[in-house]
Coordinates of C-alpha atoms in Angstrom, one line a residue:
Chain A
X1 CA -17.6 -31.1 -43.4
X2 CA -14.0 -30.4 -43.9
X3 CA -14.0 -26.8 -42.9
X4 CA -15.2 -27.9 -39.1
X5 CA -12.3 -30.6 -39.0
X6 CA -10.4 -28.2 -40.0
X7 CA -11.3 -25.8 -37.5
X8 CA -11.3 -28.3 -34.7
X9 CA -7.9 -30.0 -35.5
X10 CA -6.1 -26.2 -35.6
X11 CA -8.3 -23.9 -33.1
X12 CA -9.1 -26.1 -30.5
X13 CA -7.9 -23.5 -27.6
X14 CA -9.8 -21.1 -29.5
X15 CA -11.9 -18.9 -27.0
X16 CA -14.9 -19.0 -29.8
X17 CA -15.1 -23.1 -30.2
X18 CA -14.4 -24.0 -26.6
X19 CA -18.4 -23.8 -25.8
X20 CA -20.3 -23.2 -28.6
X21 CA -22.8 -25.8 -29.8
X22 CA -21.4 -27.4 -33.7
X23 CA -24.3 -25.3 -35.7
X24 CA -22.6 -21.9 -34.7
X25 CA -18.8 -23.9 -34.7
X26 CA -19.4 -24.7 -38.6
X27 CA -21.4 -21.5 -39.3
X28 CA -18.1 -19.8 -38.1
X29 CA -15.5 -21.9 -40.2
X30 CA -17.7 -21.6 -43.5
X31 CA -17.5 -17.9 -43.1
X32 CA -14.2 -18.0 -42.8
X33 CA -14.3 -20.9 -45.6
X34 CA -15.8 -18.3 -47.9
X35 CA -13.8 -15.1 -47.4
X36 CA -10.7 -17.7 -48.0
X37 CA -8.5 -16.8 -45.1
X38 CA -7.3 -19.9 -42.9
X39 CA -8.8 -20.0 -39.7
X40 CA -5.5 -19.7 -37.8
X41 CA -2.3 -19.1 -39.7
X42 CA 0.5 -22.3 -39.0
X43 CA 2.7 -19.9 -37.4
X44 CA 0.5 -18.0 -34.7
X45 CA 1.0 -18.9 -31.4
X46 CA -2.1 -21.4 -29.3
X47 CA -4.6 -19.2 -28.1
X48 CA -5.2 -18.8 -24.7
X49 CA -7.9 -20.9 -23.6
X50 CA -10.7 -19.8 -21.6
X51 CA -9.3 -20.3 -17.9
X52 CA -5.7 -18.9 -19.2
X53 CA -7.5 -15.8 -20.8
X54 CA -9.0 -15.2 -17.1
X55 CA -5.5 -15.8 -15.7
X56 CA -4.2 -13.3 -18.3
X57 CA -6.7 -11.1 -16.9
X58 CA -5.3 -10.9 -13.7
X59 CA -1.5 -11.3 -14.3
X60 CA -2.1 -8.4 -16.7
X61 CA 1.0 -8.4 -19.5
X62 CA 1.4 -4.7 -19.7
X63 CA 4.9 -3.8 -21.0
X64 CA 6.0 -4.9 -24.3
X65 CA 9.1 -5.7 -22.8
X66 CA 9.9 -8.7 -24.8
X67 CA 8.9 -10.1 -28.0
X68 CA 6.1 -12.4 -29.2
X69 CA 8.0 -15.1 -28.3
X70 CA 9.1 -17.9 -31.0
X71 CA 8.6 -21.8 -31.0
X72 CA 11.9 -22.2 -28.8
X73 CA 11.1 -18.9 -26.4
X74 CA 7.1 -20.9 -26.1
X75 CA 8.8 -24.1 -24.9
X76 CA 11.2 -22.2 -22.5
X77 CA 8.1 -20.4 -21.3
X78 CA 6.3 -23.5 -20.5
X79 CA 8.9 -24.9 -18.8
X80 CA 9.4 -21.8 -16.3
X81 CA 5.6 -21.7 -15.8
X82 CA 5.3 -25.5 -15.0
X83 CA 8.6 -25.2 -12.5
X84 CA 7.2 -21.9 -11.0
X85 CA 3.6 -23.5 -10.5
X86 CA 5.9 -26.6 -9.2
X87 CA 7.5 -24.1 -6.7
X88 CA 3.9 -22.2 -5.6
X89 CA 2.5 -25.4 -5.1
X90 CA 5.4 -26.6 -3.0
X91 CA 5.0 -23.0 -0.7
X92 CA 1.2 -23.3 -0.3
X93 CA 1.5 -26.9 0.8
X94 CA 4.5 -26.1 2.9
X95 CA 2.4 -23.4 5.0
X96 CA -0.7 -25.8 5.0
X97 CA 1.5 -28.6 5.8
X98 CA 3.1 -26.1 9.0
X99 CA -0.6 -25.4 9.9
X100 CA -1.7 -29.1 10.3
X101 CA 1.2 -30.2 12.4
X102 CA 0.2 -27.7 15.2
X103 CA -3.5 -28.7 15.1
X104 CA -4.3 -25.2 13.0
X105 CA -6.4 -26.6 10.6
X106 CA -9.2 -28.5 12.8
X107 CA -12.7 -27.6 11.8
X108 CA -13.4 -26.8 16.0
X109 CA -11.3 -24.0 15.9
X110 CA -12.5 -22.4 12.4
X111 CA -16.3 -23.3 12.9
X112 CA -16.5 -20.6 15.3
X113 CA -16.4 -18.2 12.9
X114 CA -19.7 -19.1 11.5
X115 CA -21.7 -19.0 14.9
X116 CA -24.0 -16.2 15.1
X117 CA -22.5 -14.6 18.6
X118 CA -18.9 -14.4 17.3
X119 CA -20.3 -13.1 13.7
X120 CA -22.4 -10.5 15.2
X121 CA -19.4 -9.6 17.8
X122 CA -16.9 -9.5 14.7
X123 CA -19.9 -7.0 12.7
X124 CA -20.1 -5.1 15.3
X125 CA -16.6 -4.3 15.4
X126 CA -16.4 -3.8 11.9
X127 CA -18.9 -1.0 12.3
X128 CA -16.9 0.7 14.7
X129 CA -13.8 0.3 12.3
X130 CA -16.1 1.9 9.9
X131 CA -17.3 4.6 11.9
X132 CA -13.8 5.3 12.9
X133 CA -12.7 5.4 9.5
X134 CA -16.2 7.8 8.1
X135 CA -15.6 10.3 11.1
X136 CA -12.1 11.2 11.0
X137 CA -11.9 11.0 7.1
X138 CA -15.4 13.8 7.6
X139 CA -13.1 16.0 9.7
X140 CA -9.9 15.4 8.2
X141 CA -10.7 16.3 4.6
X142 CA -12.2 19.9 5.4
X143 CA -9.4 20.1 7.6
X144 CA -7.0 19.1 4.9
X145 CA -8.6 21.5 2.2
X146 CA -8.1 24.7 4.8
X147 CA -4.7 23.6 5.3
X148 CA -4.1 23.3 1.2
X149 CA -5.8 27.0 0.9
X150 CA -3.4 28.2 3.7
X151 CA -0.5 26.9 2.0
X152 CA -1.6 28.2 -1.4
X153 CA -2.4 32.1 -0.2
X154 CA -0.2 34.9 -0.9
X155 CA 0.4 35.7 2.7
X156 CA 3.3 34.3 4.6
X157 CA 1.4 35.1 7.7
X158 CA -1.0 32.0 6.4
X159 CA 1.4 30.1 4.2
X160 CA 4.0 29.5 7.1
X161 CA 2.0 28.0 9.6
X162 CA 0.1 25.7 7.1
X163 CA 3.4 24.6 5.5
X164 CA 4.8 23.6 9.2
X165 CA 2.1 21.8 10.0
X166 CA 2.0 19.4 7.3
X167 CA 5.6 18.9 6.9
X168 CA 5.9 18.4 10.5
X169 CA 2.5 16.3 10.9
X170 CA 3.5 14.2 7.7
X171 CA 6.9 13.4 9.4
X172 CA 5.5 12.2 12.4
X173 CA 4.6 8.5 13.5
X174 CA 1.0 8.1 14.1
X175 CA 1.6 5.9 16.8
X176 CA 3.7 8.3 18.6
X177 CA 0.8 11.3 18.6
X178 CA -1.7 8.4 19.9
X179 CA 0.7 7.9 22.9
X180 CA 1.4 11.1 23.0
X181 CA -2.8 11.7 23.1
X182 CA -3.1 8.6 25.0
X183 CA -0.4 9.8 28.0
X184 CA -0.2 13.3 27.6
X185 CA -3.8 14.3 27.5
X186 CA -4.5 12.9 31.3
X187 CA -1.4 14.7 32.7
X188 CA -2.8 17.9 31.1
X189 CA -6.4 17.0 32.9
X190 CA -7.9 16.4 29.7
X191 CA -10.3 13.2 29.3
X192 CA -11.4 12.5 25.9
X193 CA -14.0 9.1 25.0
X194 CA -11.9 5.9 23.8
X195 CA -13.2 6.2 20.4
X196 CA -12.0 10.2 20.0
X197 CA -8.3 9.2 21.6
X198 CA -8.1 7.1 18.1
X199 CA -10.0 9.8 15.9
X200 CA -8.3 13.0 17.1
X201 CA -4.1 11.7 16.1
X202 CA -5.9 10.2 13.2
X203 CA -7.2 13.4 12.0
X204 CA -4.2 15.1 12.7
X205 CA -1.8 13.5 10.7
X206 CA -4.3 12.4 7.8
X207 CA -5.6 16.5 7.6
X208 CA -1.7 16.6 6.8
X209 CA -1.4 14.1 3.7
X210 CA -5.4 15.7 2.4
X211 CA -3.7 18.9 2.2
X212 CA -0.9 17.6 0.2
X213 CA -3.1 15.8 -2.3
X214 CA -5.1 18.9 -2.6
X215 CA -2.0 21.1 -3.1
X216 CA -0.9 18.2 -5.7
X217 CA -4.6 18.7 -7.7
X218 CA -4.3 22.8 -7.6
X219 CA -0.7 22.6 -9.1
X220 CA -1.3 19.9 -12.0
X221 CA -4.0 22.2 -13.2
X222 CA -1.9 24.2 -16.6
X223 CA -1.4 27.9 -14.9
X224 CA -3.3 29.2 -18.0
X225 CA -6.7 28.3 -15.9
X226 CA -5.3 31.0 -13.3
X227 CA -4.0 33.4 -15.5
X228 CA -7.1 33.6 -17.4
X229 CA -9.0 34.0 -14.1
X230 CA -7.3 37.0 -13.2
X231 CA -7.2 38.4 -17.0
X232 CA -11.1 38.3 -16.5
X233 CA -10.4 40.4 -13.5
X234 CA -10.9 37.8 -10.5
X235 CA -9.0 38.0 -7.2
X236 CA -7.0 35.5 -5.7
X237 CA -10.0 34.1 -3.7
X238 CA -12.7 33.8 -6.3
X239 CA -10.5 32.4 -9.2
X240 CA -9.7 29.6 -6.7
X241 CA -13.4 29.4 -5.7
X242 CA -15.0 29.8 -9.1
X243 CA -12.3 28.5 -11.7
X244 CA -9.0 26.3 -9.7
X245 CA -10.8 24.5 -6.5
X246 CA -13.5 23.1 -8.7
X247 CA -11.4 21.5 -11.5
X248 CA -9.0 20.3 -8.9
X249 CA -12.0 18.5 -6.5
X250 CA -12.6 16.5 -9.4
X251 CA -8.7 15.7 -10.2
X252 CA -8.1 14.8 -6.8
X253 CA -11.2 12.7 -6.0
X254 CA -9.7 9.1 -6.9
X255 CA -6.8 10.1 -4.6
X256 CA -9.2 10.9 -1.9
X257 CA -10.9 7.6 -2.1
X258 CA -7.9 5.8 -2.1
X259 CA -7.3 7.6 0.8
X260 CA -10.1 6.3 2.6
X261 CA -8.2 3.1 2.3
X262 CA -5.2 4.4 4.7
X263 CA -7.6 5.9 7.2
X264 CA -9.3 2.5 7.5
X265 CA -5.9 0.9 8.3
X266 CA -4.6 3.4 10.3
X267 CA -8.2 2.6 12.6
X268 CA -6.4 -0.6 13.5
X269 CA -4.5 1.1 15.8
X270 CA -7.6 1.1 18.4
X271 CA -5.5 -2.2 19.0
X272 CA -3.0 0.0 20.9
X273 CA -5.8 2.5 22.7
X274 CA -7.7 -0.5 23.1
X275 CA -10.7 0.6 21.2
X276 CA -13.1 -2.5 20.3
X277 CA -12.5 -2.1 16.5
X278 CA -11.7 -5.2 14.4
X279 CA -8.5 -5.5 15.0
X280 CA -8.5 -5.4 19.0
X281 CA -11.6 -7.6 18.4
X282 CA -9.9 -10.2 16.7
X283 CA -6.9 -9.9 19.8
X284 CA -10.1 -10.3 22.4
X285 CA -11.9 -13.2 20.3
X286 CA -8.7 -15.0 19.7
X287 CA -7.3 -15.0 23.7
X288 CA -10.8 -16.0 24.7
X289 CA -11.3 -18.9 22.3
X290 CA -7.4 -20.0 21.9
X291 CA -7.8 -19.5 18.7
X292 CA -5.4 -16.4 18.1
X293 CA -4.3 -17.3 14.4
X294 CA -7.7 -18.0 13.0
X295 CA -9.0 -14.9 14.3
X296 CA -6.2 -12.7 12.8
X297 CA -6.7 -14.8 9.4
X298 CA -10.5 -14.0 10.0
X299 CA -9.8 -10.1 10.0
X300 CA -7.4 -9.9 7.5
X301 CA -9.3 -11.4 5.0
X302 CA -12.3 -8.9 6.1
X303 CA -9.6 -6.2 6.0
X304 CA -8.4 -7.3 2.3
X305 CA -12.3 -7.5 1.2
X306 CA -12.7 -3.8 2.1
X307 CA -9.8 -2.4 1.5
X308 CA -10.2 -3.7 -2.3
X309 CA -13.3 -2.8 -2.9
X310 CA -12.2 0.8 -2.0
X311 CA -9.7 0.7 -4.4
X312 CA -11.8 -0.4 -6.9
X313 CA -14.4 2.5 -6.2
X314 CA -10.8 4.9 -6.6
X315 CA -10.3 2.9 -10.0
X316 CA -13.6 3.2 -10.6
X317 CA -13.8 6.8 -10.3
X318 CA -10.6 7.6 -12.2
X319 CA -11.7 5.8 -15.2
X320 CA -14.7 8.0 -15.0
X321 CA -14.3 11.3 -14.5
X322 CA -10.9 10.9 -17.0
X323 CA -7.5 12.4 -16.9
X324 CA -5.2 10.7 -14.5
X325 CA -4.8 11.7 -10.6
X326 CA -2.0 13.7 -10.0
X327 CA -1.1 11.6 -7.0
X328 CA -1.6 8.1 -8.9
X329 CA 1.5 5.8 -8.9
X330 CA 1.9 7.1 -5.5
X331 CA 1.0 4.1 -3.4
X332 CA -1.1 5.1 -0.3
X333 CA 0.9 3.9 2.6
Chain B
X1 CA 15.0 19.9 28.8
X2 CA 17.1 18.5 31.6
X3 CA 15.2 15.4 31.1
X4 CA 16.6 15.0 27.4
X5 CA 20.0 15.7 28.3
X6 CA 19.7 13.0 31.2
X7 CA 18.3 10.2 29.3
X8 CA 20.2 11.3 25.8
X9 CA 21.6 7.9 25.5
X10 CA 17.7 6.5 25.8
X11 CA 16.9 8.1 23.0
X12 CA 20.2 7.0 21.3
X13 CA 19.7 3.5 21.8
X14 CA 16.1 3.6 20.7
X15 CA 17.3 5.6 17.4
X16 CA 19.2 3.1 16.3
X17 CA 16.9 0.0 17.0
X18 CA 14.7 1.9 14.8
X19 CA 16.9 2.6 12.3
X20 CA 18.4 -1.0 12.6
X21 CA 15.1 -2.0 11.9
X22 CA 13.9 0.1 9.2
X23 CA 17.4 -0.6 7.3
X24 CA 16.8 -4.0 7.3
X25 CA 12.9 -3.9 6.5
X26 CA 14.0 -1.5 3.6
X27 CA 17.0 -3.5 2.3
X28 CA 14.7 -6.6 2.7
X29 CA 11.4 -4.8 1.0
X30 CA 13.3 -3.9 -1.9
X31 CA 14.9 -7.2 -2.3
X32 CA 11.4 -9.1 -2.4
X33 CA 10.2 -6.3 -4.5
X34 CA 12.6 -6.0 -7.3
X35 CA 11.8 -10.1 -7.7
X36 CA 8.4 -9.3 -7.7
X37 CA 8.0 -6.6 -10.4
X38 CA 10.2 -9.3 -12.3
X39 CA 7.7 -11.5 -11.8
X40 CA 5.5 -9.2 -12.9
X41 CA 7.0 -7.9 -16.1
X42 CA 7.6 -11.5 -17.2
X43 CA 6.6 -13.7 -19.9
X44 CA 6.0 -16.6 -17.6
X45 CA 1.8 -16.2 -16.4
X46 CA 2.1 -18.6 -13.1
X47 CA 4.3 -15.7 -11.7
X48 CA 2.9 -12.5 -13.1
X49 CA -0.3 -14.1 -11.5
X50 CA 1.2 -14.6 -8.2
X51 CA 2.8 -11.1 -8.2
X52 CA -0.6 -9.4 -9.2
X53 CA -2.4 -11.2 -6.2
X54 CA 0.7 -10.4 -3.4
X55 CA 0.6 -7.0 -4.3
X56 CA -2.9 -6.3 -4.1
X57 CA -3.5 -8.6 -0.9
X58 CA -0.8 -7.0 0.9
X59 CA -1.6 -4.0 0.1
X60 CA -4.8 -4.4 1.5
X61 CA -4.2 -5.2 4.9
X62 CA -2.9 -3.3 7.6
X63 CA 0.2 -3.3 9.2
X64 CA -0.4 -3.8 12.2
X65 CA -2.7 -6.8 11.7
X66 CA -0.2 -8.5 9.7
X67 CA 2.8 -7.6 13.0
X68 CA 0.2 -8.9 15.0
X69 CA -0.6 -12.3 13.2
X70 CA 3.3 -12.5 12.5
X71 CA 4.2 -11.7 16.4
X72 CA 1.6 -13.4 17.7
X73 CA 0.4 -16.0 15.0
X74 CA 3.6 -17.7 13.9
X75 CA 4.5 -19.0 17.6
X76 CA 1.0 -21.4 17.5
X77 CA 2.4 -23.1 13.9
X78 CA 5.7 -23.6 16.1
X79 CA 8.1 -21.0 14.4
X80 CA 9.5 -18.9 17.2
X81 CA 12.6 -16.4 16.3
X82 CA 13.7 -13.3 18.0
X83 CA 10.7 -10.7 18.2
X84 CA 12.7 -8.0 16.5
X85 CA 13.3 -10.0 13.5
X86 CA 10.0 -11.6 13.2
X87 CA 8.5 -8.0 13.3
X88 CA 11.1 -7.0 10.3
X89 CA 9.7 -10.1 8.2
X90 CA 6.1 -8.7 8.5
X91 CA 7.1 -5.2 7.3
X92 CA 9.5 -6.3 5.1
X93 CA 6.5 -8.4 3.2
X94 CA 4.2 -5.3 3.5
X95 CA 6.7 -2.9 2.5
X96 CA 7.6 -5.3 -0.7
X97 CA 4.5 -5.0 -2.3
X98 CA 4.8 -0.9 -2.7
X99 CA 8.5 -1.6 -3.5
X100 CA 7.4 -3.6 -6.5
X101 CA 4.7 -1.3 -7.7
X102 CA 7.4 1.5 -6.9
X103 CA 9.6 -0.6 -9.6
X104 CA 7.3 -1.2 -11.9
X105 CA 5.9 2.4 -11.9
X106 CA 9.7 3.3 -12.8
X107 CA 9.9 0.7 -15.8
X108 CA 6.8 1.9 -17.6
X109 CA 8.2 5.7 -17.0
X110 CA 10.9 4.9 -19.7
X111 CA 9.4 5.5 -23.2
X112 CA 8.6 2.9 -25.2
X113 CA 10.5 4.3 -28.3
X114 CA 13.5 3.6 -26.2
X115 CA 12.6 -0.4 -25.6
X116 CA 11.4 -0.5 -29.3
X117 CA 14.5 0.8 -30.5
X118 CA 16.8 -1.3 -28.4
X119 CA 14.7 -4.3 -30.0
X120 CA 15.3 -3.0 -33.4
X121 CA 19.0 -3.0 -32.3
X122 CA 18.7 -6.4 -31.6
X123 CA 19.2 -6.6 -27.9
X124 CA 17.2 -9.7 -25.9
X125 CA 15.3 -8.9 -23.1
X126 CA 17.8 -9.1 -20.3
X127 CA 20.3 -7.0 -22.4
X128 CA 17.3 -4.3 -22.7
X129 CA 16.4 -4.6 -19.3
X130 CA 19.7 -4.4 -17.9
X131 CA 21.2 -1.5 -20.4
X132 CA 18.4 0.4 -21.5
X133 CA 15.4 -0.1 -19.5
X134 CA 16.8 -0.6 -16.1
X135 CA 19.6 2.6 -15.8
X136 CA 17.0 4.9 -16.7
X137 CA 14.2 3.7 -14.5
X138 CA 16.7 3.5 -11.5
X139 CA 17.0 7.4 -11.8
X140 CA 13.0 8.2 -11.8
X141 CA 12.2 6.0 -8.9
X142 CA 14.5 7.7 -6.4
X143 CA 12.1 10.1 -5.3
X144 CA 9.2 7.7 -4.8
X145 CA 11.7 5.0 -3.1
X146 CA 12.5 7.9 -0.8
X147 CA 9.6 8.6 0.4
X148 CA 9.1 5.0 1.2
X149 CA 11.6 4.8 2.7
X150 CA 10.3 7.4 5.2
X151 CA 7.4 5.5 5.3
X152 CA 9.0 2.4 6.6
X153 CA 10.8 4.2 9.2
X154 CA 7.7 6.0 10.5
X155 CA 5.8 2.8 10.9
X156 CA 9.2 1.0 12.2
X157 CA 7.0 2.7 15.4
X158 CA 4.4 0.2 15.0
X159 CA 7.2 -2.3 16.2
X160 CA 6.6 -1.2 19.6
X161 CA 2.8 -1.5 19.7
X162 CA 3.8 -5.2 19.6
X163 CA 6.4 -5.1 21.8
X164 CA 9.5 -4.1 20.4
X165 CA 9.6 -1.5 22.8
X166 CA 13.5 -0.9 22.2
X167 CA 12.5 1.1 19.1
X168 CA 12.2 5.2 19.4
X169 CA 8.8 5.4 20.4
X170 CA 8.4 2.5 22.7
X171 CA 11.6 4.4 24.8
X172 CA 9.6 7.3 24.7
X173 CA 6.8 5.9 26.2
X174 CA 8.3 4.3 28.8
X175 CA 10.0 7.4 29.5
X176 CA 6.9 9.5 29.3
X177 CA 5.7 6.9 32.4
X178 CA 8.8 7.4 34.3
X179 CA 8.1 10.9 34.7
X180 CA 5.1 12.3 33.5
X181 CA 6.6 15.1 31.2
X182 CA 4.9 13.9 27.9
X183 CA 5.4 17.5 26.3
X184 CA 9.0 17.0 26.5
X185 CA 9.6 13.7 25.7
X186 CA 7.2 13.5 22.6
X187 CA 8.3 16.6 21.5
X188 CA 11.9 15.2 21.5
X189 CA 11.3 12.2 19.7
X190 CA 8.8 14.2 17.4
X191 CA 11.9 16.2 16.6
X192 CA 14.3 13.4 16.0
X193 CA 11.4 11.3 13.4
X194 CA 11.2 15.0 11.2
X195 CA 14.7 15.4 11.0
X196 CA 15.0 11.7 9.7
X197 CA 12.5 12.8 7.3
X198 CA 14.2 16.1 5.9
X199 CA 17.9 14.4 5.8
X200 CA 16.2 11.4 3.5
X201 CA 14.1 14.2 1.9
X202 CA 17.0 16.1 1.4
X203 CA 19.0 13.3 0.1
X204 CA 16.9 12.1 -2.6
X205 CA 16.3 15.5 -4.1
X206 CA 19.9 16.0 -4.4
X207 CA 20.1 12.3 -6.0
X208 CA 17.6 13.1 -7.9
X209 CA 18.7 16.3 -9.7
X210 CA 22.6 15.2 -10.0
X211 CA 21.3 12.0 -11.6
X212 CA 18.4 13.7 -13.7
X213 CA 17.9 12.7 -17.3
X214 CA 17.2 15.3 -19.6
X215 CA 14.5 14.4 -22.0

């Protein structure tokens, strides 16, 4: 039974012997026993155990900055992580600590949450975020491709305009063209719905940033594509149909997602037209209840939940279809 | 027109509350931010776990929810300072998480051969970051810190949807009530948020080709 002492004594963080039942545990060390290599060399660093592997997971070591470091870099290491876990802790308790002492944390004001009125009032606004969000992202992105084509033509009489537009539209607050929508419509006798005051200015300035992202997906493909278009004797307009817009879609379709997750927080500005999305729900819930913190809280977290799982989709995507996004390290703000 | 030239020093004033604020929410972001991709990049896991999870929380959530439960959230846990500045915490947090990813996307642009051989040389990790890694990273993250930096001063406008109404387009909109002539006024303060955009534009592609590596 030496080989499982063995095993135990040197590899107890080990990932494989943390769970496993002692048949598989000596199964494991005789192999080893018989190819005659010691089960972890005297030198190697512990292994990570099973909740530090999930932590490595998400802290993600992805430069090799530094080197593997030695016995004295391991102790410094473990001093620094037990003083910055000391110094986390401290902040957490501080703002929990900040929270009790102005009567944030009783369970009156939280238990709301889970009533079935407020819950169906906070889902219905998240619909309408979400409808907000599906519409304008529908008529932006066409919007955004004409624009792209317009930039890309040969003719300045196309080119021009398209290029104005989304250098102008890109450098322009989206709060200003809401006001602008919001107080300059009326005067003008126009009267649009609420919910197309925030999709209109939203559309606007997002057809802008489409465009750019399908300009950025045409111009990473290698000009050879083009070239060999037109060697086959295609015009401008059917090599881009036929041989660039195709190849570029699929480039450019993590980017697009991704985008999805601006246009969702760029609906939060139904806040300033007061549209009943979540955002202006949350302001309504939290003046009616008195419970103005734990309603924003509520909606960010529901906010965070989306947006991540759109990025994760983008991710997702990317991975798949292969070949990075021209527009990735870009973040989407 | 003859309402611009009136009310030129309206639109002055509110200029530079905006740029007041987006200088400091910049200056701020990228504070935060460079401590956060170190955070990151670093040995220690308590922190690179920390940094992982600000970045892709804050990321997450809007702007304007997180100036809202800043303007409007920190007064009921009994921390009250001057509206301005509490709005330029809240986008300086936001703004730090793209900072840092802005950082770090700059750090992994240098090639690898180059940290590997500064190893080989012998250099320690602060003497690569800080000779080799660092001055070549500062030049390829000046056009993406530029166009944050537009970024933060477009959404400086969101100031005013919680009541910073000093900034550009909170004057303008008070303007625009005052007399009725939103044409003009949004078109002037349209104008004056692109040319912000094409000087810092501008700027940073100048930067960036006088500083260019060759590779």
């Amino acid at each position: 039974m030496t080989p499982v002492l063995h095993n135990k004594a040197a590899g107890s963080g080990l990932p494989e012997s943390s769970g496993t039942p002692g048949s598989a545990d000596s199964a494991h060390s005789a192999a080893h026993a018989s190819t005659g290599q010691p089960a972890v060399p005297a030198t190697a660093p512990p292994r990570p155990g099973r909740l530090t592997a999930l932590l490595e997971a998400v802290g993600g070591a992805d430069d090799g900055l530094f080197d593997p470091p030695g016995p004295r870099g391991r102790r410094r290491i473990a001093v620094a992580s037990a003083v910055s876990l000391l110094a986390l802790a401290a902040l957490a308790w501080a703002v929990v600590h900040q929270f009790d002492a102005h009567g944030q944390l009783h369970a009156a004001q939280w238990r709301i949450f889970g009533q079935w009125p407020v819950l169906h009032y906070l889902l219905t606004a998240l619909w309408a975020t979400v409808r907000v969000t599906l519409v304008s992202g529908a008529i932006a992105l066409p919007l955004g491709a004409l624009l792209a084509l317009g930039r890309l033509a040969r003719t300045p009489l196309l080119r021009w305009p398209a290029t104005v537009y989304v250098e102008v539209l890109r450098a322009v607050p989206l709060l200003l063209l809401i006001y602008a929508f919001l107080f300059g419509l009326p005067t003008a006798g126009v009267h649009l719905p609420l919910f197309w005051q925030l999709v209109w200015p939203i559309v606007f300035t997002n057809a802008a940033v489409f465009a750019e992202i399908f300009r950025s997906g045409v111009r990473a493909l290698p000009r050879g594509q083009t070239e060999a278009a037109y060697a086959l004797g295609l015009n401008h307009w059917t090599a881009m149909r036929l041989v660039v817009l195709p190849q570029a879609v699929r480039q450019t379709a993590p980017a697009l997602v991704s985008q999805l997750v601006r246009l969702l927080k760029d609906s939060t500005l139904g806040y300033v037209v007061s549209f009943l999305e979540l955002l202006n729900a949350a302001k309504v819930l939290g003046e009616f209840d008195h419970t103005v913190v734990q309603a924003y809280l509520v909606v960010a977290v529901v906010y965070v939940l989306v947006n991540t799982a759109l990025a994760g989709t983008a991710g997702w995507l990317e991975r798949r279809l292969g070949g990075p996004s021209p527009t990735r390290g870009r973040p989407t703000v | 027109m003859g309402l611009i030239a009136d009310h030129i020093g309206v639109f002055g004033s509110g200029l530079r509350v905006s740029a007041e604020i987006s200088a400091c929410t910049f200056v701020l972001a990228a504070l935060l931010g460079a401590v956060l991709a170190v955070c990151r990049i670093s040995p220690v896991l308590p922190l690179r776990v920390f940094s992982r999870l600000y970045v892709a929380v804050l990321r997450s959530i809007p702007l304007l929810v997180l100036l809202t439960l800043f303007v409007f959230g920190l007064p009921e846990i009994g921390i009250v300072y001057s509206l301005q500045w509490t709005a330029v915490t809240a986008m300086s947090l936001y703004w730090a998480a793209f900072f840092c990813e802005v950082l770090r996307a700059g750090v992994r642009a240098v090639p690898r051969g180059q940290i590997e051989a500064a190893r080989a040389l012998g250099l320690g990790f602060g003497q690569t970051l800080r000779l080799v890694v660092l001055p070549q990273a500062a030049r390829s993250i000046i056009q993406p810190a530029a166009s944050l930096l537009i970024a933060v001063t477009l959404n400086s406008s969101l100031a005013a949807a919680v009541g910073v109404t000093q900034e550009l387009t909170g004057q303008t909109e008070l303007l625009d009530q005052q007399y009725a002539q939103p044409l003009v006024t949004f078109g002037a303060a349209a104008v004056a948020y692109v040319a912000i955009a094409l000087c810092v534009g501008r700027l940073a592609g100048f930067l960036d080709r006088k500083m260019a590596v060759t590779r």
